[in-house]
Short mmCIF file of C-alpha atoms in Angstrom, two decimals:
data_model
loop_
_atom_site.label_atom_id
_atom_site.label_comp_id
_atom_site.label_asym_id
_atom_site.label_seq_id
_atom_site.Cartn_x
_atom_site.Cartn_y
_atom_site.Cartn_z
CA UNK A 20 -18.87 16.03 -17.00
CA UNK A 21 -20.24 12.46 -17.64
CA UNK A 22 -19.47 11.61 -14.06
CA UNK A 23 -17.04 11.95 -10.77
CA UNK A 24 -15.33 8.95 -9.14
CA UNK A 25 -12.94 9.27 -6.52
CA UNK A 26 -10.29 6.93 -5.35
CA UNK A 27 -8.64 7.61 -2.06
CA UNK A 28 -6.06 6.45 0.48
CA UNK A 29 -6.58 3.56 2.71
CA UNK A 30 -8.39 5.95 5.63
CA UNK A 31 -8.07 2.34 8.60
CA UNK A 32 -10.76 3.12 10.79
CA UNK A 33 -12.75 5.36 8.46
CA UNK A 34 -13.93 8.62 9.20
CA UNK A 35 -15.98 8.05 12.26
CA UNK A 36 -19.70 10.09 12.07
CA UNK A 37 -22.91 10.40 14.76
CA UNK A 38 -26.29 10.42 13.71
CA UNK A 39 -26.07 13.51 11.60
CA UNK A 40 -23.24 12.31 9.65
CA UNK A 41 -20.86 15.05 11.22
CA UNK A 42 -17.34 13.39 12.00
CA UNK A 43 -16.63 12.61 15.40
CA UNK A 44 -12.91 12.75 15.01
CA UNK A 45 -10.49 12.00 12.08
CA UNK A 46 -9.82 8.86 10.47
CA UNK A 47 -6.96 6.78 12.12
CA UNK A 48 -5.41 6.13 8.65
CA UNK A 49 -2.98 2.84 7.57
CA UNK A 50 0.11 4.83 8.31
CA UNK A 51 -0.83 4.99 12.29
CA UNK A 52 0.23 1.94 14.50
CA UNK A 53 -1.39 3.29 17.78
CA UNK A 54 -3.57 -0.22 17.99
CA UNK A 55 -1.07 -2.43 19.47
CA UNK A 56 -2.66 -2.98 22.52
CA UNK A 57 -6.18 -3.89 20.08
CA UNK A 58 -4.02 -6.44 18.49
CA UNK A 59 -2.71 -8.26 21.29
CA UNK A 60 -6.34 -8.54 22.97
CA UNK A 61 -7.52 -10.16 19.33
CA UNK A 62 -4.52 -12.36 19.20
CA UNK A 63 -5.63 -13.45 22.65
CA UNK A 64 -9.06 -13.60 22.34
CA UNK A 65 -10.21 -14.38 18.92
CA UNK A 66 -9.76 -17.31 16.91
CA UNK A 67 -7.24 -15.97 13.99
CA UNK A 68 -7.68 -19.31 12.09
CA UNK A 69 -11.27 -18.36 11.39
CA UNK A 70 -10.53 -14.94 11.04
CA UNK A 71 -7.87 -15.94 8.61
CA UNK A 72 -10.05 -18.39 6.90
CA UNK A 73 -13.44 -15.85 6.49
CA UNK A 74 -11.28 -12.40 5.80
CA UNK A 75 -8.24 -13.85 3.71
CA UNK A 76 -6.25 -11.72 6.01
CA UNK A 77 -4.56 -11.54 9.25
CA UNK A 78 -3.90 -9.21 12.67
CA UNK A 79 -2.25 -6.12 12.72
CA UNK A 80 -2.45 -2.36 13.71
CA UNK A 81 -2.28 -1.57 9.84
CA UNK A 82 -6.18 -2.96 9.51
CA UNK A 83 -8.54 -0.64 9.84
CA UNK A 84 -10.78 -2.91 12.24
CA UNK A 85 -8.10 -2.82 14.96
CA UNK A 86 -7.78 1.05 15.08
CA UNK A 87 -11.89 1.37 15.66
CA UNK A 88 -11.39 -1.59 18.52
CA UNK A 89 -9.17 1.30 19.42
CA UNK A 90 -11.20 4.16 19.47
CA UNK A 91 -13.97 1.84 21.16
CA UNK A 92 -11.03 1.37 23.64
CA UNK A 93 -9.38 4.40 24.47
CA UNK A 94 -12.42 7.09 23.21
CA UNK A 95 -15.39 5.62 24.54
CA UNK A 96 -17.26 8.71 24.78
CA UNK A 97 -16.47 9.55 20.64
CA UNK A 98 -17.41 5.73 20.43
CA UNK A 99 -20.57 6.27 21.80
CA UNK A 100 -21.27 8.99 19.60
CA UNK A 101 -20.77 7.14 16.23
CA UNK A 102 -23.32 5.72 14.08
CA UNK A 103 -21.34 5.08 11.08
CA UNK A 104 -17.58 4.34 9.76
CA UNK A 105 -17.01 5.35 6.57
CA UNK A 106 -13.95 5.64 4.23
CA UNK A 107 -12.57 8.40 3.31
CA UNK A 108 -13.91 7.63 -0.53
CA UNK A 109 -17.02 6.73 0.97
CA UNK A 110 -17.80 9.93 3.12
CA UNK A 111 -17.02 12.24 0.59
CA UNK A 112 -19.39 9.94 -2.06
CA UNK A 113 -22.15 10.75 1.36
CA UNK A 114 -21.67 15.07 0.95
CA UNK A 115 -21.77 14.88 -2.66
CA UNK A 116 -24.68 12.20 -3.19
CA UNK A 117 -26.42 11.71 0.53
CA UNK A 118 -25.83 8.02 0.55
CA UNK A 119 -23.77 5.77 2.83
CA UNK A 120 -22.03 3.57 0.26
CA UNK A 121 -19.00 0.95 0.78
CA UNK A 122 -17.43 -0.02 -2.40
CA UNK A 123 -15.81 -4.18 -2.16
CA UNK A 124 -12.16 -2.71 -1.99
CA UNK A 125 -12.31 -0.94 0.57
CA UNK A 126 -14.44 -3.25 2.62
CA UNK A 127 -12.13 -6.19 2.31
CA UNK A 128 -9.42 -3.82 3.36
CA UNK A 129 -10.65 -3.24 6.81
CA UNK A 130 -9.72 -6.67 7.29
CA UNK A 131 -11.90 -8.01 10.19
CA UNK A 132 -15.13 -7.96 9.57
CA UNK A 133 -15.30 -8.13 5.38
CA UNK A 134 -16.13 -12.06 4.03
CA UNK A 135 -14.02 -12.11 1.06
CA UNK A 136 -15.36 -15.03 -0.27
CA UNK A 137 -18.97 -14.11 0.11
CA UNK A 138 -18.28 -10.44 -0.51
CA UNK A 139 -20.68 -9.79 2.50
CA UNK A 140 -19.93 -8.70 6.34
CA UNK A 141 -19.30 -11.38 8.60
CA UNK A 142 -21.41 -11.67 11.49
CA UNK A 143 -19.22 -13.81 13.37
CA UNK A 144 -16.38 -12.04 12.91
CA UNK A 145 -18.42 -8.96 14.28
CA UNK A 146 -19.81 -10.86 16.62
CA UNK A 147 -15.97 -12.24 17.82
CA UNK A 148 -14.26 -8.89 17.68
CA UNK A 149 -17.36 -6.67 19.44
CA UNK A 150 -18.02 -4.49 16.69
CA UNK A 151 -21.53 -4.10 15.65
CA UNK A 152 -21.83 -4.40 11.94
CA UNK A 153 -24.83 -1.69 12.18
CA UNK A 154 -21.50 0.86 12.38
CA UNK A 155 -20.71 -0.46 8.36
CA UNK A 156 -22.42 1.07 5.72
CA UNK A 157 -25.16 -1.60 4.88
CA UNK A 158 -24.77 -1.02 0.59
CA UNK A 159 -21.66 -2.70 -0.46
CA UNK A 160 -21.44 -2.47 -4.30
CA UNK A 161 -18.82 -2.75 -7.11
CA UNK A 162 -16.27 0.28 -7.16
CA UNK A 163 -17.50 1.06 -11.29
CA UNK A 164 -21.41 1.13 -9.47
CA UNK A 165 -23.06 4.24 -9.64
CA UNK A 166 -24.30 4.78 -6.24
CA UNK A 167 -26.06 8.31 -6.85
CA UNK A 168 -26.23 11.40 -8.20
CA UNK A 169 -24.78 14.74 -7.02
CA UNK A 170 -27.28 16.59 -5.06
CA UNK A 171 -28.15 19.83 -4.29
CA UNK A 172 -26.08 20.63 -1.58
CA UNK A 173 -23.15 18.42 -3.25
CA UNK A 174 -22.98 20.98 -6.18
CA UNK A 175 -22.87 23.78 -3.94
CA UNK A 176 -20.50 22.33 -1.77
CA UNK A 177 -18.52 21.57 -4.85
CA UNK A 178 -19.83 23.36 -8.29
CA UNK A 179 -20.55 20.22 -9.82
CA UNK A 180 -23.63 19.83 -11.83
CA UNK A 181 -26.41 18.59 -9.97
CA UNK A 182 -27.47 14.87 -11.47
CA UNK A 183 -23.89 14.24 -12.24
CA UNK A 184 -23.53 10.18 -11.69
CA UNK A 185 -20.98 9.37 -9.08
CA UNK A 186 -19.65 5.86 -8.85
CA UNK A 187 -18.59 4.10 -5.88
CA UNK A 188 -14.77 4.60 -6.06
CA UNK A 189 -11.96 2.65 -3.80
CA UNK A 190 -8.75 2.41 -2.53
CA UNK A 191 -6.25 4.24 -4.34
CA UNK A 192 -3.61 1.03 -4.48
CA UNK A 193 -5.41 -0.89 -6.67
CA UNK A 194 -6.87 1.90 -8.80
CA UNK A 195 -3.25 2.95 -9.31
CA UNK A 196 -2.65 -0.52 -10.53
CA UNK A 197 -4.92 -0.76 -12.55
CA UNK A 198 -3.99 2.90 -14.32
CA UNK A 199 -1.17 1.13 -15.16
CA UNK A 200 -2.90 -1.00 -16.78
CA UNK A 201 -2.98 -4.21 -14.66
CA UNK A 202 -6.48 -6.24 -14.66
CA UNK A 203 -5.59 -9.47 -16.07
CA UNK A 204 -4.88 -12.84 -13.73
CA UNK A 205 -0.78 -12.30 -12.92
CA UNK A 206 -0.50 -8.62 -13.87
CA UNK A 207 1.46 -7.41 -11.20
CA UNK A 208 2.58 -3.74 -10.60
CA UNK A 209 5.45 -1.67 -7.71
CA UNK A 210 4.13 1.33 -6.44
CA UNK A 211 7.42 2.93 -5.46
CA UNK A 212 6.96 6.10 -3.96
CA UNK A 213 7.42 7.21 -0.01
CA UNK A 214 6.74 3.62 0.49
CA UNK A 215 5.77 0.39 -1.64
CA UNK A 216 3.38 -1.71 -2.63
CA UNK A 217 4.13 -4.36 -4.68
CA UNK A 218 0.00 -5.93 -5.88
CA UNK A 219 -1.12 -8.57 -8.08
CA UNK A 220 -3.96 -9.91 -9.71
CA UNK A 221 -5.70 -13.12 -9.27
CA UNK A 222 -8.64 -15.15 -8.80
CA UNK A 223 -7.93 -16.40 -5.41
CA UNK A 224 -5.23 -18.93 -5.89
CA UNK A 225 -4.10 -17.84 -2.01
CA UNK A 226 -4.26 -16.03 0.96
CA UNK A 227 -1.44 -15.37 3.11
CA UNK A 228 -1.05 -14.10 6.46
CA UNK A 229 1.71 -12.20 5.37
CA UNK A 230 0.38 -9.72 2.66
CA UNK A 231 -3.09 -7.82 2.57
CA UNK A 232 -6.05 -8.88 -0.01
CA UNK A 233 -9.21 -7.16 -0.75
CA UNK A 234 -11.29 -7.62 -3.76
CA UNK A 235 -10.30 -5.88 -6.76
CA UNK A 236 -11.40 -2.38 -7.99
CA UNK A 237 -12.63 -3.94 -11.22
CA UNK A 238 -14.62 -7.63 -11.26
CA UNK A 239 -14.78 -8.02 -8.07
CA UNK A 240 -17.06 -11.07 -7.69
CA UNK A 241 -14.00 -13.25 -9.02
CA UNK A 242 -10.69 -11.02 -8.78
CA UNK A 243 -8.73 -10.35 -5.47
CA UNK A 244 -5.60 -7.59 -5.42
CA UNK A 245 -3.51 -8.97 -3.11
CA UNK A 246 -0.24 -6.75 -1.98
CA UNK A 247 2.12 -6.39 0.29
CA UNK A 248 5.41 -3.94 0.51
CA UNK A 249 7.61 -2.13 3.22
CA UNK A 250 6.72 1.17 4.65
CA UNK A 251 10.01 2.84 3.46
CA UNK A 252 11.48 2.73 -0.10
CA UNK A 253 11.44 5.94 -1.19
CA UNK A 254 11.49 7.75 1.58
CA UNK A 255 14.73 6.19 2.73
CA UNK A 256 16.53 8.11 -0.29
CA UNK A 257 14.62 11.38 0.40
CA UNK A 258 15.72 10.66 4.25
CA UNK A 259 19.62 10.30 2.93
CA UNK A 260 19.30 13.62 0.97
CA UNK A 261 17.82 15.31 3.64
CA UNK A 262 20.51 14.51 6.45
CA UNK A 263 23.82 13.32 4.89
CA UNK A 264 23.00 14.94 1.40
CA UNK A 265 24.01 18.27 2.19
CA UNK A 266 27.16 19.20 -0.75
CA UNK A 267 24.83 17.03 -2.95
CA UNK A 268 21.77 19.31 -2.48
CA UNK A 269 24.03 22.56 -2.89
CA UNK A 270 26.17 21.03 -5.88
CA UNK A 271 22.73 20.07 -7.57
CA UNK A 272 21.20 23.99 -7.20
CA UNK A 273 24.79 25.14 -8.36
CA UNK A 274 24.93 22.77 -11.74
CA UNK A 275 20.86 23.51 -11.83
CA UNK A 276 20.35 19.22 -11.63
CA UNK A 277 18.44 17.08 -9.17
CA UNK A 278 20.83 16.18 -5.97
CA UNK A 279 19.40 12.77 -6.57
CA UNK A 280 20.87 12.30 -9.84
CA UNK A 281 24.44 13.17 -8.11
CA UNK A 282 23.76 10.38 -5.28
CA UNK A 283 22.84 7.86 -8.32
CA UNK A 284 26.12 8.33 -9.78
CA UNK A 285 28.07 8.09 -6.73
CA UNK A 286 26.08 4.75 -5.69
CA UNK A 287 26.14 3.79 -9.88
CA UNK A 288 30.40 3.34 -8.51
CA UNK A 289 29.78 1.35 -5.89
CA UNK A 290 29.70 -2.62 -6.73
CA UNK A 291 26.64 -4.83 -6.07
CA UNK A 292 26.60 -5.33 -2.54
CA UNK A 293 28.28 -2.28 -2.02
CA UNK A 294 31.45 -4.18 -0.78
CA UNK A 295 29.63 -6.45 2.24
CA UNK A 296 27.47 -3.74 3.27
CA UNK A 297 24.03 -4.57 3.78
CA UNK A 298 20.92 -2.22 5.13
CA UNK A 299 17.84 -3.15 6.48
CA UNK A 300 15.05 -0.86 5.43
CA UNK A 301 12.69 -0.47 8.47
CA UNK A 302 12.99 2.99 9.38
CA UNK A 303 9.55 3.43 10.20
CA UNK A 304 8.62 -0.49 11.08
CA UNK A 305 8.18 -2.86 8.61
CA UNK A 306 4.38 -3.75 6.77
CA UNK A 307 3.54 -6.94 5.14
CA UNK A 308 5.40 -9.34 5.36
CA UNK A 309 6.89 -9.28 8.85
CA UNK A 310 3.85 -6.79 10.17
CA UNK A 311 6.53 -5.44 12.80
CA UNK A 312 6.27 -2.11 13.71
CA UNK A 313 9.03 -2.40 16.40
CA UNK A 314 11.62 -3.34 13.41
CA UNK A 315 14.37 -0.22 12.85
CA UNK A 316 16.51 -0.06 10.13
CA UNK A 317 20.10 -0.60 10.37
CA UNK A 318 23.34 -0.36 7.90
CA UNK A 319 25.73 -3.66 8.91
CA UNK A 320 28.91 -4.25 7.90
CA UNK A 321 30.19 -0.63 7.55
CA UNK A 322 34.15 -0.16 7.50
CA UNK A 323 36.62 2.93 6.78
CA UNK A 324 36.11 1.97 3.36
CA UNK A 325 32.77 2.80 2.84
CA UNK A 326 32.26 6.04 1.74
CA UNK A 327 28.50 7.85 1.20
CA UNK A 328 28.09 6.05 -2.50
CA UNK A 329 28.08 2.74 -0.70
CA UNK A 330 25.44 4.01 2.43
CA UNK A 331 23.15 5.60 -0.54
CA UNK A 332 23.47 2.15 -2.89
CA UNK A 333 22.88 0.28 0.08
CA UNK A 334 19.27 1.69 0.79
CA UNK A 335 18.73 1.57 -2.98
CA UNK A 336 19.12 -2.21 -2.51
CA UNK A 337 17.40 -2.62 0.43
CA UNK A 338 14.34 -1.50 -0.84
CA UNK A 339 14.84 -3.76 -3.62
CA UNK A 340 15.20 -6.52 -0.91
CA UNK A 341 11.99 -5.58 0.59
CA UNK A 342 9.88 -6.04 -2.90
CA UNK A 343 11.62 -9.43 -3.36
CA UNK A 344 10.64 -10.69 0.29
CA UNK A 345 7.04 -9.47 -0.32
CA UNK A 346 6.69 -11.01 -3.84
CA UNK A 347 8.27 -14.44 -2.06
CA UNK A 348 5.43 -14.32 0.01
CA UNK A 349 3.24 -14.17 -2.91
CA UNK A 350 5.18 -17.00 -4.75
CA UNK A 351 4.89 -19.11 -1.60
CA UNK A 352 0.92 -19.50 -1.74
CA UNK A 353 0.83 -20.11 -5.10
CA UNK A 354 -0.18 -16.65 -6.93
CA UNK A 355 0.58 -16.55 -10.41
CA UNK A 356 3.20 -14.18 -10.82
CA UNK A 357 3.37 -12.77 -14.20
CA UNK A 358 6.84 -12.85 -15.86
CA UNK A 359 7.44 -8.93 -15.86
CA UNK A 360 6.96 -6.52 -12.95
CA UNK A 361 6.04 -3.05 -13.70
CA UNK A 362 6.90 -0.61 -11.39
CA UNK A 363 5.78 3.16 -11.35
CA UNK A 364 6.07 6.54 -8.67
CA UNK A 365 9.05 8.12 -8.15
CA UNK A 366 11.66 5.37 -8.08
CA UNK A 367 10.91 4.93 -11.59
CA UNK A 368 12.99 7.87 -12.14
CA UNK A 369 15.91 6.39 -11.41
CA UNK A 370 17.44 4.35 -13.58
CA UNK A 371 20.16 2.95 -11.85
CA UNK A 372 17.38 1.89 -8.98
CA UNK A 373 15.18 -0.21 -11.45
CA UNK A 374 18.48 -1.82 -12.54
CA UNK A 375 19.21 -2.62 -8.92
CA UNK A 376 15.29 -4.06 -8.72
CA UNK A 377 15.66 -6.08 -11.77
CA UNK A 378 18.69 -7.71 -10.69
CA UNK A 379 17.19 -8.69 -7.32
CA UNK A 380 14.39 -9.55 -8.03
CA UNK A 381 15.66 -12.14 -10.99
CA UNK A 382 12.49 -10.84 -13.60
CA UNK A 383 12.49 -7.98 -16.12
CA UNK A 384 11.51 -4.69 -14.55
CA UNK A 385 9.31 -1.98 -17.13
CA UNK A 386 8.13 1.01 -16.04
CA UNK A 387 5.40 3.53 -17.74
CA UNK A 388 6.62 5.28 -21.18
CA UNK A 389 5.41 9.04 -19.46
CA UNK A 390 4.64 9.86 -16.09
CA UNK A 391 1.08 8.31 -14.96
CA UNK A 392 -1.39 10.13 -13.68
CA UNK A 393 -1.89 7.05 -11.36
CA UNK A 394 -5.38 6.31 -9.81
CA UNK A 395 -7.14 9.50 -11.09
CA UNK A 396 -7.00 7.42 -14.69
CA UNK A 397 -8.75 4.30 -13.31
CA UNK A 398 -11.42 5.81 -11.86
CA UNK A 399 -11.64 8.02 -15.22
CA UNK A 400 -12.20 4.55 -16.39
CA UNK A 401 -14.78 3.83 -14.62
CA UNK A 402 -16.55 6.65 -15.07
CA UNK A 403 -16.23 5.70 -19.10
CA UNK A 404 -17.45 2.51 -18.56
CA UNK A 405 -20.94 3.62 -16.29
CA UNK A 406 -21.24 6.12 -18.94
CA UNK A 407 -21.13 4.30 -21.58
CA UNK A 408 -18.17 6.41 -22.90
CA UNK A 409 -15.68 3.52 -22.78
CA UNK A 410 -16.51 -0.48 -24.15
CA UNK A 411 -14.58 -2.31 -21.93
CA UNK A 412 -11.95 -2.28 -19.09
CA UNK A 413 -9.27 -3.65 -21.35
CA UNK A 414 -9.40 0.05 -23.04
CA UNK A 415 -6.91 0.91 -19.89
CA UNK A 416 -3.74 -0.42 -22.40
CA UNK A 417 -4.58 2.01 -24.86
CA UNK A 418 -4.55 5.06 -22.80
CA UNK A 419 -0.92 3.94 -21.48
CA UNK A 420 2.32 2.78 -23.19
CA UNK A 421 5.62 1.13 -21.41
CA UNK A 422 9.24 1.59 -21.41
CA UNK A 423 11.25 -1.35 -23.30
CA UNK A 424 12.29 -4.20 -19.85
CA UNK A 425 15.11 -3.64 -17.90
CA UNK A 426 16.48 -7.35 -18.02
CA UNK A 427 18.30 -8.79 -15.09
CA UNK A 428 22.44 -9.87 -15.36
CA UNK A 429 22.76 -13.26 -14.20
CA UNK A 430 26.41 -12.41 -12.69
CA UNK A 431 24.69 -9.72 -10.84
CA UNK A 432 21.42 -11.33 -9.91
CA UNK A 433 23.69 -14.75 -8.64
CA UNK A 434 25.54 -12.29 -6.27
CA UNK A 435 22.22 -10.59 -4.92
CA UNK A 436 21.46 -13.80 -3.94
CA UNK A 437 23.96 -14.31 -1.45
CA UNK A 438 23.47 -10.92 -0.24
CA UNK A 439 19.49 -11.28 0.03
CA UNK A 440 19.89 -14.54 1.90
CA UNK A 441 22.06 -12.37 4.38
CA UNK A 442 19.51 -9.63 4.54
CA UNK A 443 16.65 -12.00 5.50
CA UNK A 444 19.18 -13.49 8.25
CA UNK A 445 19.99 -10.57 9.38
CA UNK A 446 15.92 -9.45 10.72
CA UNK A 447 15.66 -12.92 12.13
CA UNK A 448 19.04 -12.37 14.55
CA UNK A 449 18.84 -8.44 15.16
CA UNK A 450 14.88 -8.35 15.32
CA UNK A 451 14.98 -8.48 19.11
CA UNK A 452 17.72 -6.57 19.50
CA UNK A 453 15.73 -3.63 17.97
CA UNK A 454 12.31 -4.42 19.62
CA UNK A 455 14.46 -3.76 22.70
CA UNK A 456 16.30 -0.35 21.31
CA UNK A 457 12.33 0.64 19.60
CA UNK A 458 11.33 0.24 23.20
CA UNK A 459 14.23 2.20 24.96
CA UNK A 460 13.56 5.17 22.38
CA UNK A 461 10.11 5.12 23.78
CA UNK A 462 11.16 5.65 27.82
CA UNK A 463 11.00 9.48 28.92
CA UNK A 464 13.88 10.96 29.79
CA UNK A 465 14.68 13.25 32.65
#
């Protein structure tokens, strides 16, 4: 083995560790929103515009610096007993290899305290927020930077060789994007799985408050993934099969198909805008760009009429929705959007749904030729490339081939229009109707 790199999810706070690098307690990863009360006090106390300005990103319980304000909040005693936050990427790189190790990715992704310009910690913003940068690993390097070898105790924690290089690694959402092949200025890729993430490429035309940037897992001195996406997409289909998808689940194990291809054809009937019905997606809050985790999802505009086809098309399309708001955003500050999206995970499976996306979002919509292996191949890459095994990052294309576009209708894309326009309205005149229901759910009941 020529060497290990290891991608891994966005782990927020990082897994906390005391003096002897033992954890403390487990990572508070992106998915928790526990740090609302952290947010308000920074909203309140610290001057966003400079945070905005130094980070390239904005205040919410999704960043990983607002869930350790947390546990410096609500766990003092754990808090006291830290010396270190690492990512998960990052602590496992520490067993195999004994050093403490931050690769740029998933620095800038703690939002906070991470200089994106200067690719350094900021003091003031440590200074500002009252976390003490001596709790950041002090090596931040490159994610393709070897940053040790495997040790002793790493091999027999593992049974890798001992000497074995390992790199630095980073956050799996832009290592899966660039498995798929995206490294080049306006290369921009879906992730479509139990959520999405919708990230592009580029050498810092903008910022926006709205979406999340961090420096790139490849170049990162001059190129910045920048993404944004909702926290459901497809997990509102799995959702659907799971509670109303009953006769489709036991009609699927009866013809021995997938009950999802059975809900595709029954939503392929339904027209584009499934006859005035409209869903919002936020069945677990919403990410960038409205950062609202007291957002709930909603169908509107049901009748007798609408049978399960139209509820099932409906979330179909409001996912699609979602990726059109977030790569608005995108447009808005001036990123340079490249003419095709590519979008993998498991909504590339479905035909009829990248249809629905390509029509939305007015661009053609490819998707990988086989399944990816998804971040796993970047950091393969990587490996290559500190070996010496591989010339150059642009050898990515070769090891993956894509599906011929799926090319928008302009009949169909004109009427998505109207309906998108509607779907936007409809957040900004329900959204605090369901802050107040979010906040009813949360009362105790006798």
């Amino acid at each position: 083995m020529a060497g290990v790199c290891i991608s891994s999810l966005y782990g927020g706070s990082g897994v906390p560790v005391d003096e002897k690098m033992e954890p403390v307690r487990p990572c508070i990863i992106w998915m928790d929103r526990r740090a609302t009360d952290e947010v308000k006090w920074v909203k309140e106390n610290v001057d966003l515009d400079r945070l905005f300005k130094i980070t390239g990103n904005w205040v919410d319980s999704y960043f990983g610096y607002t869930k350790i304000l947390w546990i410096k909040d609500k766990e003092p005693r754990l808090w006291r007993k830290t010396a270190l936050f690492l990512p998960p990427n990052s602590y496992i790189n520490f067993r195999l290899t004994g050093e403490a190790v931050i690769d740029h990715s998933s620095a800038g992704n703690l939002g906070g305290l991470y200089d994106i310009r200067t690719h350094t910690w900021s003091e003031e913003m440590a200074q500002a927020l009252g976390i003490p940068l001596e709790l950041m690993p002090q090596r931040l390097v490159p994610s393709g930077e070897v940053i040790g070898e495997v040790t002793e105790e790493g091999a027999r924690l593992t049974g890798l060789a001992p000497g074995t290089s390992v790199l630095a690694g980073g956050v799996d959402a832009p290592m899966a994007t660039l498995a798929a092949g995206a490294l080049s200025r306006g290369d921009n890729v879906a992730m479509m799985g139990t959520s999405t993430c919708w990230g592009i490429v580029h050498t810092g035309e903008g910022f926006a408050k709205e979406l999340v940037s961090m420096p790139h897992v490849v170049e990162a001195e001059e190129k910045v993934y920048t993404w944004g996406g909702s926290a459901t997409s497809g997990a509102l289909a799995r959702w659907f099969r799971d509670e109303l998808g009953r006769w489709e689940v036991e009609e699927a194990r009866r013809l021995g198909r997938d009950p999802f291809q059975l809900l595709d054809e029954a939503a392929a009937k339904v027209p584009p805008g499934c006859q005035g019905l409209v869903a919002l997606p936020y069945f677990m809050g919403e990410r960038a760009p409205l950062w609202d985790p007291q957002a709930r999802g909603a169908w509107v505009g049901l009748t007798l009429s609408h049978t399960k086809g139209h509820l099932f098309r409906a979330l179909l399309e409001a996912a699609a929705f979602a990726l059109r708001h977030a790569m608005e955003a995108g447009e808005e500050i001036g990123l340079p959007i490249g003419d095709e999206t590519l979008v993998v995970g498991g909504v590339a499976k479905s035909r009829l749904w990248l249809s629905i996306l390509a029509d939305v979002v007015g661009r053609p919509i490819r998707t990988l030729a086989t399944e990816g292996i998804g971040a796993p191949l970047a950091d393969a890459l990587l490996v290559g490339l500190a070996t010496g095994l591989v010339d150059r990052h642009e050898r990515i294309r070769d090891w993956v081939s894509y599906t011929d576009p799926i090319v928008p209708d302009s009949e169909r894309q004109a009427l998505y229009d109207r309906y998108y326009a509607r779907y936007r309205r409809l957040y900004d005149v329900l959204r605090d109707e369901l802050h107040a229901l979010a906040e009813l759910s949360q009362e105790k009941t006798r």
